[in-house]
Amino acid sequence: MHVMALNASPQRSRSLAMLILEPFVQGLDEGGAEVDLYHLSDLQVGPCLECHDCWFKTPGHCVVQDDVSMLLRKLQAADLCVLSTEIGLGGVSAPLKNLMDRSLPLLEPTMELRDGRSRHKLRQGQSKQRVVLVASCAHWEANCFDLAVAQTRLWCEHTGRSFSGALLRPHAYALPHMMWLGKDTSRVVDA
């Protein structure tokens, strides 16, 4: 199985999201998966210009010259996509939202009914891979993840992917302090 893991935290490997993502990716690797990990902060991922050139002038290709074209090719080749983000005030991080918006070239400008809802048709060659959300948040309440989970589900519905679930870690700021104090964190990271 080929897995594409995307860390969308601006803090890169020092992020709280990586404290949750690393053991998840390690488990996938130990299970025999081939995992490619990308840190969006290392890449150029600009916002969508809403120009729709990817539909009409250069069908299937964004006119913005950055790393998104490469990421979309890798996304289409993966069996599983793991999206990792830290939750600030409710939704996915800005870099991840940019990438979601920039996936418009994967869709046709024409619409269809899919699962009883109007959706853009998928371009030929689209993979129907599964998507998992890995998210951390400073707040204690689990409902702090509701918007990020809803955004990810909706993105999956629009792009023809299957939302397989979410690994959510509230009050993630406690984790590095527990590690620094030498506390056993296996119940958290091995879950």
Backbone as a printed PyTorch tensor [residue, N CA C, xyz], in Angstrom:
tensor([[[  0.8460,  -1.1760,   0.0000],
         [  0.0000,   0.0000,   0.0000],
         [  0.8920,   1.2400,   0.0000]],

        [[  0.5320,   2.1860,  -0.8360],
         [  1.2770,   3.4390,  -0.9180],
         [  0.5030,   4.5220,  -0.1780]],

        [[  1.1760,   5.1810,   0.7730],
         [  0.5460,   6.1880,   1.6230],
         [  1.2210,   7.5380,   1.4100]],

        [[  0.4080,   8.5600,   1.2530],
         [  0.9010,   9.9370,   1.2070],
         [  0.4740,  10.6030,   2.5060]],

        [[  1.4520,  11.0200,   3.3040],
         [  1.1680,  11.7070,   4.5650],
         [  1.5700,  13.1660,   4.4150]],

        [[  0.6560,  14.0540,   4.7630],
         [  0.8920,  15.4940,   4.6420],
         [  0.8090,  16.1460,   6.0070]],

        [[  1.9200,  16.7160,   6.4530],
         [  1.9220,  17.4880,   7.6930],
         [  1.6890,  18.9430,   7.3110]],

        [[  0.5370,  19.4710,   7.7150],
         [  0.1640,  20.8310,   7.3270],
         [  0.4380,  21.8500,   8.4190]],

        [[  1.2240,  21.4790,   9.4200],
         [  1.5580,  22.4240,  10.4780],
         [  2.7050,  23.3290,  10.0390]],

        [[  2.5910,  24.6330,  10.2590],
         [  3.7030,  25.5340,   9.9530],
         [  4.9450,  25.2470,  10.8010]],

        [[  4.7790,  24.5320,  11.9090],
         [  5.9020,  24.2260,  12.8000],
         [  6.7200,  23.0220,  12.3390]],

        [[  6.3330,  22.4050,  11.2460],
         [  7.0240,  21.2670,  10.6510],
         [  7.1860,  20.1300,  11.6420]],

        [[  8.4050,  19.6210,  11.8210],
         [  8.6270,  18.4530,  12.6790],
         [  8.5280,  18.7810,  14.1640]],

        [[  8.5440,  20.0610,  14.5250],
         [  8.4130,  20.4520,  15.9310],
         [  6.9520,  20.6050,  16.3450]],

        [[  6.0560,  20.3150,  15.4490],
         [  4.6410,  20.5650,  15.7050],
         [  4.0310,  19.5070,  16.6180]],

        [[  2.9720,  19.9110,  17.2720],
         [  2.2080,  18.9650,  18.0800],
         [  1.5580,  17.9160,  17.1890]],

        [[  1.1920,  18.3070,  15.9910],
         [  0.5950,  17.3550,  15.0550],
         [  1.5750,  16.2230,  14.7410]],

        [[  2.8650,  16.5490,  14.6350],
         [  3.8610,  15.5130,  14.3390],
         [  4.0160,  14.5290,  15.4920]],

        [[  3.7760,  14.9730,  16.7180],
         [  3.8410,  14.0450,  17.8530],
         [  2.7930,  12.9480,  17.7190]],

        [[  1.7020,  13.2440,  17.0430],
         [  0.6560,  12.2590,  16.8020],
         [  0.8960,  11.5470,  15.4720]],

        [[  1.3240,  12.2910,  14.4560],
         [  1.5170,  11.7170,  13.1250],
         [  2.6740,  10.7290,  13.0800]],

        [[  3.7870,  11.0380,  13.7450],
         [  4.9690,  10.1620,  13.6680],
         [  4.6800,   8.7200,  14.0640]],

        [[  4.0690,   8.4600,  15.2350],
         [  3.7870,   7.0590,  15.5600],
         [  2.7630,   6.4240,  14.6130]],

        [[  1.8480,   7.2290,  14.0890],
         [  0.8670,   6.7160,  13.1300],
         [  1.5850,   6.2560,  11.8580]],

        [[  2.4810,   7.1030,  11.3460],
         [  3.2500,   6.7650,  10.1470],
         [  4.1680,   5.5760,  10.4220]],

        [[  4.7690,   5.5430,  11.6000],
         [  5.6380,   4.4230,  11.9670],
         [  4.8490,   3.1130,  11.9490]],

        [[  3.6320,   3.1340,  12.4640],
         [  2.7890,   1.9410,  12.4380],
         [  2.4540,   1.5010,  11.0240]],

        [[  2.1780,   2.4620,  10.1440],
         [  1.9220,   2.1360,   8.7430],
         [  3.1560,   1.5080,   8.1050]],

        [[  4.3150,   2.0960,   8.3980],
         [  5.5800,   1.5940,   7.8620],
         [  5.8590,   0.1750,   8.3530]],

        [[  5.6710,  -0.0440,   9.6450],
         [  5.8880,  -1.3800,  10.2150],
         [  4.9040,  -2.3980,   9.6530]],

        [[  3.7360,  -1.9300,   9.2400],
         [  2.7350,  -2.8060,   8.6360],
         [  2.9910,  -3.0890,   7.1640]],

        [[  4.0800,  -2.5570,   6.6200],
         [  4.4530,  -2.8380,   5.2440],
         [  4.0700,  -1.7740,   4.2320]],

        [[  3.5100,  -0.6830,   4.6830],
         [  3.1320,   0.3860,   3.7520],
         [  4.3580,   1.1900,   3.3330]],

        [[  4.3090,   1.6910,   2.1230],
         [  5.3310,   2.6210,   1.6350],
         [  4.7880,   4.0240,   1.8910]],

        [[  5.4480,   4.7650,   2.7860],
         [  4.9280,   6.0620,   3.2230],
         [  5.8220,   7.1920,   2.7250]],

        [[  5.2170,   8.1520,   2.0540],
         [  5.8980,   9.3830,   1.6550],
         [  5.3420,  10.5020,   2.5220]],

        [[  6.2170,  11.1410,   3.3040],
         [  5.8110,  12.2190,   4.2010],
         [  6.2420,  13.5560,   3.6150]],

        [[  5.3010,  14.4740,   3.5220],
         [  5.5670,  15.8190,   3.0220],
         [  5.1830,  16.8300,   4.0940]],

        [[  6.0450,  17.8120,   4.2960],
         [  5.7540,  18.9280,   5.1960],
         [  5.3700,  20.1110,   4.3050]],

        [[  4.1290,  20.5430,   4.3830],
         [  3.6870,  21.6350,   3.5170],
         [  4.4850,  22.9110,   3.7500]],

        [[  5.0500,  23.0690,   4.9540],
         [  5.8520,  24.2720,   5.2300],
         [  7.1680,  24.2740,   4.4530]],

        [[  7.5920,  23.1190,   3.9500],
         [  8.8010,  23.0340,   3.1280],
         [  8.5100,  23.3110,   1.6560]],

        [[  7.2470,  23.3640,   1.3090],
         [  6.8370,  23.4740,  -0.0820],
         [  6.1340,  24.8010,  -0.3360]],

        [[  6.0470,  25.1500,  -1.5860],
         [  5.2890,  26.3410,  -1.9680],
         [  3.8660,  25.9050,  -2.3080]],

        [[  2.9300,  26.3140,  -1.4590],
         [  1.5190,  25.9840,  -1.6500],
         [  0.7310,  27.2820,  -1.5000]],

        [[  0.5650,  27.9610,  -2.6190],
         [ -0.1620,  29.2250,  -2.5880],
         [ -1.6650,  29.0110,  -2.6020]],

        [[ -2.4220,  30.0750,  -2.3840],
         [ -3.8810,  29.9550,  -2.3950],
         [ -4.4260,  29.8220,  -3.8130]],

        [[ -5.6320,  29.2930,  -3.9090],
         [ -6.3310,  29.2120,  -5.1880],
         [ -6.6840,  30.6250,  -5.6400]],

        [[ -6.4860,  30.9020,  -6.9250],
         [ -6.8110,  32.2140,  -7.4820],
         [ -8.2750,  32.3070,  -7.9090]],

        [[ -9.0000,  31.1940,  -7.8550],
         [-10.4110,  31.1530,  -8.2800],
         [-10.5760,  31.6170,  -9.7240]],

        [[ -9.5470,  31.3920, -10.5370],
         [ -9.5960,  31.8390, -11.9310],
         [-10.2700,  30.8080, -12.8400]],

        [[-10.3310,  29.5610, -12.4060],
         [-10.9220,  28.4430, -13.1410],
         [-10.1890,  28.1310, -14.4450]],

        [[ -8.9650,  28.6180, -14.5780],
         [ -8.1660,  28.2530, -15.7460],
         [ -7.9110,  26.7510, -15.7790]],

        [[ -7.8680,  26.1090, -14.6150],
         [ -7.6350,  24.6640, -14.5500],
         [ -8.8000,  23.8850, -15.1630]],

        [[ -9.9040,  24.5400, -15.4060],
         [-11.0420,  23.9130, -16.0680],
         [-11.1070,  24.2610, -17.5480]],

        [[-10.7610,  25.5030, -17.9060],
         [-11.0440,  25.9710, -19.2550],
         [ -9.8020,  26.2630, -20.1040]],

        [[ -8.7660,  26.8790, -19.5530],
         [ -7.5710,  27.2060, -20.3380],
         [ -6.5720,  26.0560, -20.3600]],

        [[ -6.3440,  25.4480, -19.2030],
         [ -5.3770,  24.3510, -19.0780],
         [ -6.0550,  23.2050, -18.3300]],

        [[ -7.0470,  22.5450, -18.9440],
         [ -7.8650,  21.5560, -18.2300],
         [ -7.0320,  20.5230, -17.4560]],

        [[ -7.3250,  20.4620, -16.1540],
         [ -6.6470,  19.5060, -15.2870],
         [ -5.3300,  19.9860, -14.7170]],

        [[ -4.9230,  21.2010, -15.0720],
         [ -3.6370,  21.7220, -14.6080],
         [ -3.8030,  23.1520, -14.1010]],

        [[ -3.3180,  23.3930, -12.8960],
         [ -3.3780,  24.7290, -12.3060],
         [ -2.3300,  25.6240, -12.9680]],

        [[ -2.6830,  26.8770, -13.1840],
         [ -1.7450,  27.8150, -13.8080],
         [ -0.7390,  28.3800, -12.8090]],

        [[ -0.9950,  28.2250, -11.5260],
         [ -0.0550,  28.7000, -10.5080],
         [  1.1390,  27.7470, -10.4890]],

        [[  2.3190,  28.3030, -10.6380],
         [  3.5340,  27.4960, -10.6940],
         [  4.1310,  27.3470,  -9.2940]],

        [[  3.7420,  26.2920,  -8.6050],
         [  4.3170,  25.9870,  -7.2970],
         [  4.2980,  24.4710,  -7.1170]],

        [[  4.3900,  23.9950,  -5.8900],
         [  4.5100,  22.5580,  -5.6410],
         [  3.1840,  21.8050,  -5.6350]],

        [[  2.0830,  22.4890,  -5.8240],
         [  0.7820,  21.8190,  -5.7550],
         [  0.6060,  20.7990,  -6.8760]],

        [[  1.0750,  21.0900,  -8.0750],
         [  0.9400,  20.1260,  -9.1760],
         [  1.5960,  18.8000,  -8.8250]],

        [[  2.7890,  18.8560,  -8.2370],
         [  3.4830,  17.6420,  -7.8150],
         [  2.6800,  16.9230,  -6.7340]],

        [[  2.1640,  17.6820,  -5.7570],
         [  1.3910,  17.0720,  -4.6740],
         [  0.1240,  16.4060,  -5.1960]],

        [[ -0.5410,  17.0150,  -6.1550],
         [ -1.7560,  16.4160,  -6.7110],
         [ -1.4440,  15.1340,  -7.4750]],

        [[ -0.3100,  15.0950,  -8.1870],
         [  0.0930,  13.8510,  -8.8630],
         [  0.3480,  12.7500,  -7.8440]],

        [[  1.0650,  13.0960,  -6.7700],
         [  1.3560,  12.1170,  -5.7120],
         [  0.0640,  11.6670,  -5.0280]],

        [[ -0.8430,  12.6020,  -4.8260],
         [ -2.1240,  12.2860,  -4.1980],
         [ -2.8910,  11.2630,  -5.0240]],

        [[ -2.9190,  11.4540,  -6.3280],
         [ -3.6430,  10.5420,  -7.1990],
         [ -3.0190,   9.1510,  -7.2300]],

        [[ -1.7190,   9.0580,  -6.9880],
         [ -1.0340,   7.7670,  -7.0230],
         [ -1.1320,   7.0030,  -5.7050]],

        [[ -1.5670,   7.6560,  -4.6490],
         [ -1.5940,   7.0350,  -3.3160],
         [ -2.8590,   6.2050,  -3.1110]],

        [[ -2.7220,   5.1580,  -2.2880],
         [ -3.8790,   4.3600,  -1.8750],
         [ -4.5640,   4.9860,  -0.6680]],

        [[ -3.7720,   5.6570,   0.1540],
         [ -4.2660,   6.2850,   1.3770],
         [ -3.5960,   7.6430,   1.5170]],

        [[ -4.3680,   8.6330,   1.8980],
         [ -3.8290,   9.9660,   2.1590],
         [ -4.0860,  10.2980,   3.6240]],

        [[ -3.0270,  10.6400,   4.3470],
         [ -3.1360,  11.0260,   5.7520],
         [ -2.8920,  12.5280,   5.8290]],

        [[ -3.8990,  13.2570,   6.2700],
         [ -3.8080,  14.7090,   6.4100],
         [ -3.6120,  15.0400,   7.8770]],

        [[ -2.5300,  15.7200,   8.1980],
         [ -2.2240,  16.0580,   9.5860],
         [ -2.2580,  17.5710,   9.7640]],

        [[ -2.9640,  18.0190,  10.7920],
         [ -3.1100,  19.4560,  11.0190],
         [ -3.2570,  19.7510,  12.4980]],

        [[ -2.8710,  20.9470,  12.8640],
         [ -3.1570,  21.4540,  14.2030],
         [ -4.3860,  22.3420,  14.0920]],

        [[ -5.2190,  22.2940,  15.0900],
         [ -6.4400,  23.0870,  15.0970],
         [ -6.1860,  24.3550,  15.8920]],

        [[ -6.3750,  25.4920,  15.2490],
         [ -6.2520,  26.7650,  15.9430],
         [ -7.5940,  27.1780,  16.5120]],

        [[ -8.4180,  27.7400,  15.6630],
         [ -9.7460,  28.1840,  16.1040],
         [-10.8480,  27.4160,  15.3850]],

        [[-10.6390,  26.1580,  15.1610],
         [-11.7230,  25.3320,  14.6660],
         [-11.4630,  24.5370,  13.4130]],

        [[-10.9350,  25.1360,  12.3560],
         [-10.7880,  24.4260,  11.0970],
         [ -9.3880,  23.8940,  10.8830]],

        [[ -9.1760,  23.3010,   9.7140],
         [ -7.8450,  22.8220,   9.3650],
         [ -6.9230,  24.0230,   9.2100]],

        [[ -5.6270,  23.7930,   9.2480],
         [ -4.6580,  24.8830,   9.1150],
         [ -4.7560,  25.5160,   7.7250]],

        [[ -4.2990,  26.7510,   7.6150],
         [ -4.3510,  27.4770,   6.3410],
         [ -3.6140,  26.7430,   5.2200]],

        [[ -2.4110,  26.1760,   5.4620],
         [ -1.7550,  25.4550,   4.3680],
         [ -2.5790,  24.2670,   3.8590]],

        [[ -3.2360,  23.5460,   4.7680],
         [ -4.0530,  22.4110,   4.3380],
         [ -5.2940,  22.8890,   3.5910]],

        [[ -5.9060,  23.9580,   4.0530],
         [ -7.0770,  24.5020,   3.3490],
         [ -6.6790,  24.9740,   1.9590]],

        [[ -5.4940,  25.5860,   1.8310],
         [ -5.0100,  25.9770,   0.5050],
         [ -4.9050,  24.7670,  -0.4110]],

        [[ -4.3220,  23.6810,   0.0950],
         [ -4.1680,  22.4810,  -0.7260],
         [ -5.5300,  21.9100,  -1.1070]],

        [[ -6.4560,  21.8810,  -0.1710],
         [ -7.8030,  21.3900,  -0.4940],
         [ -8.4300,  22.2310,  -1.6070]],

        [[ -8.3410,  23.5540,  -1.4820],
         [ -8.8990,  24.4420,  -2.5070],
         [ -8.1960,  24.2690,  -3.8480]],

        [[ -6.9090,  24.0130,  -3.8080],
         [ -6.1200,  23.8850,  -5.0340],
         [ -6.3160,  22.5380,  -5.7240]],

        [[ -7.1200,  21.6490,  -5.1500],
         [ -7.3840,  20.3630,  -5.8010],
         [ -8.4660,  20.4850,  -6.8760]],

        [[ -8.9120,  21.6780,  -7.1610],
         [ -9.9250,  21.9220,  -8.1870],
         [ -9.5610,  21.3210,  -9.5520]],

        [[ -8.2740,  21.2820,  -9.9660],
         [ -7.9490,  20.6760, -11.2590],
         [ -8.3110,  19.1890, -11.3590]],

        [[ -8.5510,  18.5340, -10.2310],
         [ -8.9260,  17.1230, -10.2520],
         [-10.3830,  16.9290, -10.6760]],

        [[-11.1130,  18.0300, -10.7860],
         [-12.5420,  17.9760, -11.0790],
         [-12.8490,  18.6010, -12.4300]],

        [[-13.9520,  18.1670, -13.0150],
         [-14.4610,  18.7540, -14.2560],
         [-15.3580,  19.9460, -13.9050]],

        [[-15.5510,  20.8690, -14.8370],
         [-16.4490,  21.9860, -14.5550],
         [-17.9260,  21.5790, -14.5570]],

        [[-18.2320,  20.4280, -15.1470],
         [-19.6260,  19.9810, -15.2090],
         [-20.0210,  19.2740, -13.9170]],

        [[-21.3290,  19.2820, -13.6540],
         [-21.8410,  18.7290, -12.4030],
         [-22.5710,  17.4080, -12.6500]],

        [[-22.7220,  16.6490, -11.5720],
         [-23.4930,  15.4130, -11.5860],
         [-24.0920,  15.2120, -10.1970]],

        [[-25.0590,  14.3300, -10.1110],
         [-25.5770,  13.9300,  -8.8070],
         [-24.7720,  12.7300,  -8.3400]],

        [[-24.1790,  12.8530,  -7.1670],
         [-23.4120,  11.7570,  -6.5840],
         [-23.8760,  11.6020,  -5.1430]],

        [[-24.3650,  10.4260,  -4.8100],
         [-24.9020,  10.1710,  -3.4710],
         [-25.9800,  11.1870,  -3.1020]],

        [[-26.7950,  11.5580,  -4.0900],
         [-27.9020,  12.4650,  -3.8410],
         [-27.5320,  13.9340,  -3.7140]],

        [[-26.2770,  14.2730,  -4.0160],
         [-25.8370,  15.6660,  -3.8850],
         [-25.1670,  16.1070,  -5.1790]],

        [[-25.2670,  17.3860,  -5.4760],
         [-24.6100,  17.8980,  -6.6770],
         [-23.1150,  18.0320,  -6.4080]],

        [[-22.3340,  17.4630,  -7.3120],
         [-20.8750,  17.4810,  -7.2030],
         [-20.2950,  17.6590,  -8.6030]],

        [[-19.0920,  18.1930,  -8.6590],
         [-18.4000,  18.2560,  -9.9370],
         [-17.9800,  16.8460, -10.3310]],

        [[-18.0260,  16.5810, -11.6360],
         [-17.5760,  15.2800, -12.1220],
         [-16.0820,  15.1510, -11.8620]],

        [[-15.6600,  13.9320, -11.6090],
         [-14.2390,  13.6540, -11.3940],
         [-13.5550,  13.5090, -12.7440]],

        [[-12.3520,  14.0310, -12.8500],
         [-11.5810,  13.8270, -14.0740],
         [-11.2110,  12.3560, -14.1900]],

        [[-11.0350,  11.9020, -15.4240],
         [-10.6260,  10.5160, -15.6460],
         [ -9.2880,  10.2670, -14.9660]],

        [[ -9.1250,   9.0610, -14.4600],
         [ -7.8770,   8.6950, -13.8100],
         [ -7.8400,   9.0160, -12.3320]],

        [[ -8.9490,   9.5420, -11.7990],
         [ -8.9870,   9.8480, -10.3650],
         [ -8.9650,   8.5650,  -9.5510]],

        [[ -8.1330,   8.5430,  -8.5480],
         [ -8.1260,   7.4030,  -7.6370],
         [ -9.2110,   7.6180,  -6.5980]],

        [[ -9.7040,   6.5490,  -6.0620],
         [-10.7670,   6.6190,  -5.0520],
         [-10.1770,   6.2780,  -3.6890]],

        [[ -9.0130,   6.8320,  -3.3960],
         [ -8.3320,   6.4320,  -2.1750],
         [ -9.0300,   6.9110,  -0.9160]],

        [[ -8.6040,   6.3100,   0.1590],
         [ -9.1330,   6.6550,   1.4730],
         [ -8.3370,   7.8190,   2.0500]],

        [[ -8.9850,   8.5560,   2.9410],
         [ -8.3640,   9.7090,   3.5930],
         [ -8.5740,   9.5900,   5.0940]],

        [[ -7.5000,   9.8330,   5.8400],
         [ -7.5480,   9.8510,   7.3010],
         [ -7.0750,  11.2280,   7.7580]],

        [[ -7.7690,  11.7880,   8.7310],
         [ -7.3720,  13.0600,   9.3260],
         [ -6.6990,  12.7900,  10.6650]],

        [[ -5.5100,  13.3480,  10.8540],
         [ -4.8010,  13.2930,  12.1360],
         [ -4.6930,  14.7350,  12.6130]],

        [[ -5.3040,  15.0250,  13.7620],
         [ -5.3570,  16.4220,  14.2070],
         [ -5.0950,  16.5400,  15.6970]],

        [[ -4.4620,  17.6440,  16.0550],
         [ -4.2120,  17.9510,  17.4640],
         [ -4.7650,  19.3390,  17.7550]],

        [[ -5.0830,  19.5570,  19.0280],
         [ -5.6710,  20.8250,  19.4420],
         [ -5.2530,  21.1140,  20.8780]],

        [[ -5.1490,  22.3720,  21.2310],
         [ -4.7710,  22.7520,  22.5920],
         [ -5.9390,  22.6390,  23.5650]],

        [[ -7.1470,  22.7250,  23.0500],
         [ -8.3270,  22.7160,  23.9140],
         [ -8.6660,  21.3050,  24.3870]],

        [[ -9.3960,  21.2240,  25.4750],
         [ -9.7690,  19.9400,  26.0670],
         [-10.9380,  19.2790,  25.3390]],

        [[-11.8640,  20.0880,  24.8390],
         [-13.1110,  19.5510,  24.3210],
         [-12.9400,  18.9210,  22.9410]],

        [[-13.5570,  17.7650,  22.7670],
         [-13.4750,  17.0640,  21.4900],
         [-14.2080,  17.8100,  20.3770]],

        [[-15.2070,  18.6300,  20.7310],
         [-15.9450,  19.3320,  19.6780],
         [-15.1070,  20.4140,  18.9920]],

        [[-13.9240,  20.6830,  19.4920],
         [-13.0190,  21.6310,  18.8240],
         [-12.5730,  21.1110,  17.4550]],

        [[-12.7500,  19.8120,  17.2330],
         [-12.3480,  19.1960,  15.9670],
         [-13.4840,  19.1550,  14.9440]],

        [[-14.6890,  19.5160,  15.3500],
         [-15.8620,  19.3300,  14.4910],
         [-15.7140,  19.9850,  13.1220]],

        [[-15.2540,  21.2290,  13.0770],
         [-15.1370,  21.9290,  11.8020],
         [-14.0760,  21.2800,  10.9140]],

        [[-12.9340,  20.9050,  11.4770],
         [-11.8680,  20.2740,  10.6880],
         [-12.3260,  18.9350,  10.1190]],

        [[-13.0330,  18.1600,  10.9320],
         [-13.5560,  16.8770,  10.4470],
         [-14.5790,  17.1270,   9.3400]],

        [[-15.4620,  18.1040,   9.5300],
         [-16.4660,  18.4240,   8.5100],
         [-15.8030,  18.9020,   7.2170]],

        [[-14.7590,  19.7480,   7.3260],
         [-14.0460,  20.2180,   6.1340],
         [-13.4310,  19.0400,   5.3820]],

        [[-12.8240,  18.1210,   6.1180],
         [-12.1680,  16.9740,   5.4900],
         [-13.1980,  16.0580,   4.8370]],

        [[-14.2960,  15.7970,   5.5310],
         [-15.3680,  14.9710,   4.9500],
         [-15.9010,  15.5950,   3.6530]],

        [[-16.1540,  16.8910,   3.6830],
         [-16.6990,  17.5720,   2.5130],
         [-15.7060,  17.5500,   1.3550]],

        [[-14.4210,  17.7620,   1.6540],
         [-13.3940,  17.6890,   0.6090],
         [-13.3820,  16.2940,  -0.0100]],

        [[-13.4970,  15.2690,   0.8290],
         [-13.5400,  13.8920,   0.3190],
         [-14.7550,  13.6830,  -0.5800]],

        [[-15.9140,  14.1680,  -0.1490],
         [-17.1220,  14.0280,  -0.9610],
         [-16.9540,  14.7160,  -2.3140]],

        [[-16.4020,  15.9140,  -2.3180],
         [-16.2330,  16.6550,  -3.5700],
         [-15.2300,  15.9920,  -4.4980]],

        [[-14.1730,  15.4160,  -3.9520],
         [-13.0980,  14.8650,  -4.7900],
         [-13.2030,  13.3570,  -4.9780]],

        [[-14.3150,  12.7580,  -4.5570],
         [-14.5390,  11.3370,  -4.7920],
         [-13.7130,  10.4120,  -3.9300]],

        [[-13.2310,  10.9050,  -2.8040],
         [-12.4380,  10.0860,  -1.9010],
         [-13.3120,   9.5730,  -0.7620]],

        [[-12.7930,   8.6010,  -0.0400],
         [-13.5280,   7.9980,   1.0660],
         [-12.9020,   8.4320,   2.3870]],

        [[-13.6840,   9.1180,   3.2130],
         [-13.1940,   9.5260,   4.5310],
         [-13.2280,   8.3030,   5.4420]],

        [[-12.0450,   7.8490,   5.8630],
         [-11.9490,   6.6250,   6.6600],
         [-11.9620,   6.8700,   8.1520]],

        [[-11.8190,   8.1110,   8.5740],
         [-11.8690,   8.4050,   9.9950],
         [-10.8380,   9.4330,  10.4020]],

        [[-10.8260,   9.6980,  11.7020],
         [ -9.9350,  10.7300,  12.2270],
         [ -9.2960,  10.2630,  13.5250]],

        [[ -8.0250,  10.5760,  13.6760],
         [ -7.2900,  10.3810,  14.9190],
         [ -7.1330,  11.7750,  15.5140]],

        [[ -7.8380,  12.0310,  16.6000],
         [ -7.9170,  13.3720,  17.1740],
         [ -7.3070,  13.3880,  18.5680]],

        [[ -6.4580,  14.3930,  18.8310],
         [ -5.8050,  14.5000,  20.1310],
         [ -6.0780,  15.8690,  20.7250]],

        [[ -7.0940,  15.9520,  21.6230],
         [ -7.3090,  17.2200,  22.3240],
         [ -6.2200,  17.4470,  23.3690]],

        [[ -6.1000,  18.6680,  23.8170],
         [ -5.1310,  19.0840,  24.8360],
         [ -3.7140,  18.5690,  24.5270]],

        [[ -3.3260,  18.7210,  23.2770],
         [ -2.0390,  18.1980,  22.8280],
         [ -0.8500,  18.9130,  23.4460]],

        [[ -1.0580,  20.1290,  23.9560],
         [  0.0640,  20.8460,  24.5600],
         [  0.6000,  20.1300,  25.7940]],

        [[ -0.1820,  19.2560,  26.3910],
         [  0.2850,  18.5100,  27.5560],
         [  1.3090,  17.4470,  27.1740]],

        [[  1.2380,  16.9490,  25.9530],
         [  2.0900,  15.8350,  25.5440],
         [  3.5870,  16.1460,  25.6130]],

        [[  4.0920,  17.2490,  25.0530],
         [  5.5330,  17.5050,  25.1630],
         [  5.9860,  17.7140,  26.6060]],

        [[  5.1230,  18.2830,  27.4270],
         [  5.4720,  18.4770,  28.8340],
         [  5.5600,  17.1340,  29.5600]],

        [[  4.6490,  16.2340,  29.2220],
         [  4.7020,  14.8950,  29.8030],
         [  6.0020,  14.1970,  29.4050]],

        [[  6.3870,  14.3400,  28.1500],
         [  7.6270,  13.7210,  27.6650],
         [  8.8340,  14.3300,  28.3690]],

        [[  8.8370,  15.6500,  28.4860],
         [  9.9460,  16.3480,  29.1360],
         [ 10.0830,  15.9190,  30.5930]],

        [[  8.9650,  15.6710,  31.2550],
         [  8.9780,  15.2320,  32.6530],
         [  9.2500,  13.7410,  32.8030]],

        [[  9.3910,  13.0400,  31.6820],
         [  9.6770,  11.6140,  31.7310],
         [  8.4570,  10.7550,  32.0190]],

        [[  7.2750,  11.3080,  31.8350],
         [  6.0380,  10.5590,  32.0710],
         [  5.8100,   9.5600,  30.9380]],

        [[  5.1170,   8.4900,  31.2650],
         [  4.7760,   7.4790,  30.2680],
         [  3.6970,   8.0370,  29.3380]],

        [[  4.0170,   8.1690,  28.0670],
         [  3.0580,   8.6980,  27.0860],
         [  2.5780,   7.6120,  26.1270]],

        [[  2.9270,   6.3730,  26.3970],
         [  2.5930,   5.2960,  25.4630],
         [  1.0900,   5.1550,  25.2500]],

        [[  0.2880,   5.4200,  26.2760],
         [ -1.1660,   5.3080,  26.1100],
         [ -1.6840,   6.3350,  25.1120]],

        [[ -0.9760,   7.4320,  24.9790],
         [ -1.3950,   8.4770,  24.0430],
         [ -0.8640,   8.1890,  22.6450]],

        [[  0.4310,   7.9660,  22.5140],
         [  1.0370,   7.8480,  21.1870],
         [  0.8490,   6.4700,  20.5680]],

        [[  0.6320,   5.4440,  21.3750],
         [  0.4350,   4.1050,  20.8290],
         [ -1.0210,   3.8190,  20.4910]],

        [[ -1.9080,   4.7170,  20.8890],
         [ -3.3330,   4.4870,  20.6370],
         [ -3.5820,   4.4500,  19.1480]]])
